[in-house]
Amino acid sequence: FSVSVGEWLRDLKFPVLVNPSGVLYNPASIQMTLERLLEGVPYTPEDLIHENGLWMSLEHDTSFSGENKEEVLQKMGETFERASAFWEKSRFLFITFGTAWVYEWKEDGRVVANCHKLPAARFERRLLEVEEIVDQWRRLLQRIWSHHPDRQVVFTVSPIRHWKDGAHGNQVSKSVLHVAINDLVQEDERLHYFPAYEIVMDDLRDYRFYAADMLHLSDTAVEYIRQRFREAVVDPAAYPVAEEVEKIRRAMAHRPFRPGSAEHRKFREAQLKKVTTLEQLYPFLDLSEEKKSFS
């Protein structure tokens, strides 16, 4: 869910960084990642484990795993450096909680971000308590605000159901997340809540808004949430610029009927002119990808 919204904002040229440690689902793992960013402690070989021929981190998702230890560490290090630099200049923090169920690594008791398909016997599964989430995040937020007092934080609960928890288990998990977030946002005006979960449950309750697996959302549902999100958090003054960028992005996705033809060349030249004009009007936009596509 956070990837769908985050990448959409990035395509529209909003300055965003999405999931620097990969997709994280539970509040504890997200909190640990942010703690490391605050402390500025890079990842080391001691943070890796070697299983089934792969090097992996229990604080990252599977996209960071690999057969070459140095390459895995390099990818983690480069991503961490980008995230650290972005963290210092960002003004907003958007947090999406997916589940309150966590898996603890039996060897040291820490909550893992991803089980990496390792044997279930090596983990302890439990449900986070509301008070536990609130206490951890209250301390984290105070640390964030001690360095960045104007940082605004927007919480959401992912509307995607975790069916492996069972229907009842999923509802219990989402309820824990809702109560914890509700308790937090009452404490400070810099904390906000965007009702993505409620939009799906109430506005889009029909199953035609779900993908084939009946768990993830359809493109129509995702687009609906994006527009509601835009109305809630984006300054209307930015709409016209975003709409122009969106037109260019759609043109990039256009598949020519006759590549290399005179008509296609004119199309590319016209789009390149639009990109150049937009760059001149708004120098802060990075349109290098679009310019390369039409050149």
Short mmCIF file of C-alpha atoms in Angstrom, two decimals:
data_model
loop_
_atom_site.label_atom_id
_atom_site.label_comp_id
_atom_site.label_asym_id
_atom_site.label_seq_id
_atom_site.Cartn_x
_atom_site.Cartn_y
_atom_site.Cartn_z
CA PHE A 1 0.00 0.00 0.00
CA SER A 2 2.71 2.49 0.95
CA VAL A 3 4.60 1.61 -2.24
CA SER A 4 1.50 2.31 -4.38
CA VAL A 5 1.03 5.78 -2.90
CA GLY A 6 4.73 6.58 -2.49
CA GLU A 7 5.75 5.69 -6.03
CA TRP A 8 2.79 7.63 -7.40
CA LEU A 9 4.02 10.74 -5.56
CA ARG A 10 7.55 10.10 -6.80
CA ASP A 11 6.32 9.81 -10.41
CA LEU A 12 4.62 13.19 -9.99
CA LYS A 13 8.02 14.58 -8.89
CA PHE A 14 7.23 15.14 -5.24
CA PRO A 15 10.47 14.70 -3.25
CA VAL A 16 9.80 11.39 -1.51
CA LEU A 17 11.80 8.40 -0.32
CA VAL A 18 9.85 5.14 -0.08
CA ASN A 19 10.70 2.23 2.23
CA PRO A 20 14.51 2.51 2.51
CA SER A 21 14.69 -0.96 4.14
CA GLY A 22 12.12 -2.53 1.85
CA VAL A 23 8.50 -3.18 2.76
CA LEU A 24 8.03 -3.32 6.55
CA TYR A 25 4.70 -4.36 8.06
CA ASN A 26 4.73 -4.07 11.84
CA PRO A 27 5.20 -1.02 14.11
CA ALA A 28 8.22 -2.50 15.91
CA SER A 29 10.26 -3.06 12.74
CA ILE A 30 9.43 0.40 11.39
CA GLN A 31 10.42 1.91 14.73
CA MET A 32 13.77 0.09 14.75
CA THR A 33 14.57 1.31 11.23
CA LEU A 34 13.86 4.91 12.21
CA GLU A 35 15.90 4.53 15.40
CA ARG A 36 18.90 3.50 13.31
CA LEU A 37 18.42 6.48 11.01
CA LEU A 38 18.34 8.77 14.04
CA GLU A 39 21.49 7.23 15.45
CA GLY A 40 23.25 7.23 12.08
CA VAL A 41 24.64 3.73 12.67
CA PRO A 42 25.40 2.01 9.32
CA TYR A 43 24.95 -1.71 8.77
CA THR A 44 27.92 -4.04 9.28
CA PRO A 45 28.67 -7.72 8.51
CA GLU A 46 27.44 -8.53 12.03
CA ASP A 47 23.95 -7.48 10.93
CA LEU A 48 23.83 -10.27 8.34
CA ILE A 49 23.01 -13.95 8.62
CA HIS A 50 23.83 -16.67 6.09
CA GLU A 51 21.08 -19.17 5.33
CA ASN A 52 20.34 -21.40 2.33
CA GLY A 53 23.20 -19.92 0.35
CA LEU A 54 21.99 -16.34 0.83
CA TRP A 55 23.20 -13.42 2.92
CA MET A 56 20.30 -11.52 4.45
CA SER A 57 19.31 -8.99 7.09
CA LEU A 58 16.48 -9.57 9.53
CA GLU A 59 15.89 -5.79 9.47
CA HIS A 60 15.27 -5.71 5.68
CA ASP A 61 12.94 -7.40 3.26
CA THR A 62 14.03 -10.05 0.76
CA SER A 63 14.95 -7.51 -1.95
CA PHE A 64 18.23 -6.94 -0.10
CA SER A 65 19.22 -10.63 0.07
CA GLY A 66 21.89 -12.10 -2.18
CA GLU A 67 24.62 -14.68 -2.64
CA ASN A 68 27.45 -12.15 -2.45
CA LYS A 69 28.02 -10.77 1.06
CA GLU A 70 29.85 -7.63 -0.10
CA GLU A 71 27.16 -6.77 -2.64
CA VAL A 72 24.41 -7.17 -0.04
CA LEU A 73 26.28 -4.90 2.40
CA GLN A 74 26.98 -2.37 -0.34
CA LYS A 75 23.31 -2.17 -1.31
CA MET A 76 22.27 -1.78 2.33
CA GLY A 77 24.95 0.86 2.88
CA GLU A 78 24.09 2.94 -0.19
CA THR A 79 20.39 2.85 0.64
CA PHE A 80 21.10 3.82 4.24
CA GLU A 81 23.23 6.79 3.15
CA ARG A 82 20.49 8.05 0.83
CA ALA A 83 17.89 7.61 3.56
CA SER A 84 20.05 9.43 6.12
CA ALA A 85 20.57 12.39 3.80
CA PHE A 86 16.88 12.53 2.89
CA TRP A 87 15.83 12.19 6.53
CA GLU A 88 17.66 15.38 7.50
CA LYS A 89 15.83 17.56 4.97
CA SER A 90 12.37 15.96 4.97
CA ARG A 91 9.37 17.75 6.49
CA PHE A 92 6.83 14.93 6.62
CA LEU A 93 6.93 11.33 7.76
CA PHE A 94 4.22 8.97 6.54
CA ILE A 95 3.91 5.73 8.50
CA THR A 96 1.77 2.79 7.38
CA PHE A 97 1.13 -0.02 9.88
CA GLY A 98 0.13 -3.29 8.26
CA THR A 99 -0.10 -5.79 11.11
CA ALA A 100 0.33 -6.00 14.88
CA TRP A 101 1.49 -9.61 14.62
CA VAL A 102 5.26 -9.94 14.91
CA TYR A 103 7.85 -12.70 14.68
CA GLU A 104 10.71 -12.71 17.17
CA TRP A 105 14.06 -14.32 16.31
CA LYS A 106 14.55 -16.92 19.04
CA GLU A 107 18.32 -16.51 19.04
CA ASP A 108 18.20 -12.99 20.49
CA GLY A 109 14.49 -12.11 20.91
CA ARG A 110 14.41 -9.23 18.43
CA VAL A 111 11.43 -8.57 16.21
CA VAL A 112 12.26 -9.29 12.57
CA ALA A 113 11.13 -7.29 9.57
CA ASN A 114 10.87 -10.39 7.39
CA CYS A 115 11.14 -14.13 8.05
CA HIS A 116 12.90 -14.75 4.70
CA LYS A 117 11.12 -18.13 4.44
CA LEU A 118 13.23 -19.54 7.27
CA PRO A 119 11.75 -22.39 9.40
CA ALA A 120 8.88 -21.24 11.61
CA ALA A 121 10.46 -23.08 14.55
CA ARG A 122 13.17 -20.42 14.68
CA PHE A 123 10.65 -17.67 15.46
CA GLU A 124 8.20 -16.85 18.21
CA ARG A 125 4.96 -15.31 16.95
CA ARG A 126 2.98 -12.91 19.11
CA LEU A 127 0.59 -9.97 18.96
CA LEU A 128 1.90 -6.56 19.97
CA GLU A 129 -0.06 -4.84 22.74
CA VAL A 130 -1.54 -1.38 22.31
CA GLU A 131 0.45 0.02 25.26
CA GLU A 132 3.64 -1.48 23.87
CA ILE A 133 3.22 0.24 20.49
CA VAL A 134 2.24 3.57 22.08
CA ASP A 135 5.19 3.56 24.52
CA GLN A 136 7.74 2.70 21.81
CA TRP A 137 6.44 5.29 19.40
CA ARG A 138 6.00 7.98 22.03
CA ARG A 139 9.71 7.68 22.88
CA LEU A 140 10.68 7.59 19.19
CA LEU A 141 8.61 10.66 18.33
CA GLN A 142 10.15 12.65 21.17
CA ARG A 143 13.60 11.73 19.84
CA ILE A 144 12.59 12.82 16.33
CA TRP A 145 11.19 16.13 17.54
CA SER A 146 14.26 16.86 19.67
CA HIS A 147 16.18 17.14 16.38
CA HIS A 148 13.34 18.12 14.01
CA PRO A 149 10.66 19.92 16.04
CA ASP A 150 8.57 20.82 12.97
CA ARG A 151 8.40 17.28 11.53
CA GLN A 152 4.78 16.35 10.78
CA VAL A 153 3.85 12.66 11.09
CA VAL A 154 0.90 11.07 9.28
CA PHE A 155 -0.18 7.57 10.31
CA THR A 156 -2.22 5.18 8.20
CA VAL A 157 -3.39 1.59 8.60
CA SER A 158 -2.93 -0.51 5.49
CA PRO A 159 -6.29 -1.63 4.07
CA ILE A 160 -4.68 -4.80 2.72
CA ARG A 161 -5.77 -7.80 4.77
CA HIS A 162 -3.18 -10.22 6.17
CA TRP A 163 -5.17 -13.35 5.46
CA LYS A 164 -2.51 -15.69 6.81
CA ASP A 165 -3.54 -14.41 10.26
CA GLY A 166 -7.08 -15.62 9.58
CA ALA A 167 -10.17 -13.43 9.29
CA HIS A 168 -10.46 -12.92 13.05
CA GLY A 169 -6.72 -12.57 13.58
CA ASN A 170 -6.55 -9.90 10.89
CA GLN A 171 -9.38 -7.92 12.49
CA VAL A 172 -7.80 -8.15 15.94
CA SER A 173 -4.47 -6.99 14.50
CA LYS A 174 -5.98 -4.02 12.66
CA SER A 175 -7.94 -3.06 15.78
CA VAL A 176 -4.75 -2.97 17.86
CA LEU A 177 -3.15 -0.69 15.27
CA HIS A 178 -6.16 1.63 15.17
CA VAL A 179 -6.33 2.01 18.94
CA ALA A 180 -2.57 2.60 19.24
CA ILE A 181 -2.60 5.27 16.52
CA ASN A 182 -5.69 6.90 18.03
CA ASP A 183 -3.97 7.13 21.42
CA LEU A 184 -0.86 8.67 19.84
CA VAL A 185 -2.56 11.32 17.70
CA GLN A 186 -4.41 12.63 20.75
CA GLU A 187 -1.09 13.61 22.33
CA ASP A 188 0.36 16.09 19.84
CA GLU A 189 -0.91 18.35 17.05
CA ARG A 190 1.99 17.28 14.85
CA LEU A 191 0.48 13.80 14.61
CA HIS A 192 -2.23 13.05 12.05
CA TYR A 193 -4.23 10.12 10.71
CA PHE A 194 -5.23 9.45 7.10
CA PRO A 195 -8.18 6.98 6.92
CA ALA A 196 -7.03 4.71 4.09
CA TYR A 197 -8.44 1.66 5.89
CA GLU A 198 -11.84 3.30 6.38
CA ILE A 199 -11.99 4.47 2.76
CA VAL A 200 -11.69 0.87 1.59
CA MET A 201 -14.02 -0.58 4.22
CA ASP A 202 -16.74 2.07 3.82
CA ASP A 203 -16.38 3.83 0.45
CA LEU A 204 -15.08 0.84 -1.52
CA ARG A 205 -16.77 -2.02 0.26
CA ASP A 206 -17.64 -3.87 -2.96
CA TYR A 207 -15.36 -6.77 -3.97
CA ARG A 208 -15.00 -5.34 -7.48
CA PHE A 209 -12.45 -3.00 -5.93
CA TYR A 210 -10.16 -5.91 -5.10
CA ALA A 211 -7.58 -7.71 -7.25
CA ALA A 212 -7.94 -11.35 -8.30
CA ASP A 213 -6.58 -12.63 -4.97
CA MET A 214 -9.40 -10.76 -3.16
CA LEU A 215 -6.81 -9.37 -0.71
CA HIS A 216 -4.94 -6.64 -2.55
CA LEU A 217 -6.69 -3.63 -4.05
CA SER A 218 -7.54 -3.12 -7.70
CA ASP A 219 -6.01 -0.27 -9.71
CA THR A 220 -9.33 1.57 -9.47
CA ALA A 221 -9.32 1.36 -5.66
CA VAL A 222 -5.70 2.48 -5.42
CA GLU A 223 -6.39 5.45 -7.69
CA TYR A 224 -9.41 6.41 -5.56
CA ILE A 225 -7.28 6.40 -2.40
CA ARG A 226 -4.56 8.41 -4.13
CA GLN A 227 -7.03 11.13 -5.02
CA ARG A 228 -8.44 11.22 -1.50
CA PHE A 229 -4.87 11.36 -0.19
CA ARG A 230 -4.09 14.26 -2.53
CA GLU A 231 -7.14 16.17 -1.30
CA ALA A 232 -6.10 15.61 2.31
CA VAL A 233 -2.39 16.45 2.30
CA VAL A 234 -1.32 18.18 -0.94
CA ASP A 235 -1.46 21.95 -1.33
CA PRO A 236 -3.95 22.75 -4.16
CA ALA A 237 -1.35 25.11 -5.62
CA ALA A 238 0.66 22.02 -6.59
CA TYR A 239 -2.21 20.37 -8.52
CA PRO A 240 -1.60 22.04 -11.92
CA VAL A 241 2.11 21.17 -11.86
CA ALA A 242 1.40 17.57 -10.87
CA GLU A 243 -1.21 17.27 -13.62
CA GLU A 244 1.26 18.45 -16.26
CA VAL A 245 3.84 15.95 -15.02
CA GLU A 246 1.19 13.22 -15.07
CA LYS A 247 0.39 13.95 -18.74
CA ILE A 248 4.06 13.60 -19.63
CA ARG A 249 4.32 10.35 -17.65
CA ARG A 250 1.33 8.96 -19.57
CA ALA A 251 2.99 9.95 -22.83
CA MET A 252 6.13 8.06 -21.73
CA ALA A 253 4.04 4.92 -21.30
CA HIS A 254 2.57 5.30 -24.81
CA ARG A 255 3.48 2.45 -27.15
CA PRO A 256 4.03 3.75 -30.69
CA PHE A 257 2.27 1.97 -33.54
CA ARG A 258 5.24 2.60 -35.84
CA PRO A 259 8.46 3.29 -33.88
CA GLY A 260 10.90 5.42 -35.84
CA SER A 261 8.26 6.82 -38.18
CA ALA A 262 7.92 10.54 -38.91
CA GLU A 263 4.74 10.66 -36.84
CA HIS A 264 6.48 9.08 -33.86
CA ARG A 265 9.42 11.46 -34.21
CA LYS A 266 7.06 14.45 -34.17
CA PHE A 267 5.34 13.01 -31.10
CA ARG A 268 8.66 12.68 -29.28
CA GLU A 269 9.75 16.18 -30.27
CA ALA A 270 6.46 17.64 -29.04
CA GLN A 271 6.77 15.85 -25.69
CA LEU A 272 10.40 16.90 -25.32
CA LYS A 273 9.33 20.51 -25.86
CA LYS A 274 6.73 20.13 -23.08
CA VAL A 275 9.38 18.71 -20.76
CA THR A 276 11.76 21.59 -21.52
CA THR A 277 9.02 24.17 -20.95
CA LEU A 278 8.06 22.57 -17.63
CA GLU A 279 11.71 22.55 -16.55
CA GLN A 280 12.02 26.25 -17.30
CA LEU A 281 8.85 27.09 -15.39
CA TYR A 282 9.69 24.88 -12.41
CA PRO A 283 13.49 24.44 -12.10
CA PHE A 284 13.08 22.35 -8.93
CA LEU A 285 11.55 19.47 -10.92
CA ASP A 286 13.87 16.62 -11.86
CA LEU A 287 12.70 15.63 -15.35
CA SER A 288 15.92 13.95 -16.47
CA GLU A 289 14.19 10.58 -16.87
CA GLU A 290 11.46 12.07 -19.04
CA LYS A 291 13.93 14.03 -21.12
CA LYS A 292 16.00 10.91 -21.77
CA SER A 293 12.87 8.96 -22.75
CA PHE A 294 11.91 11.42 -25.50
CA SER A 295 15.42 12.34 -26.70
#
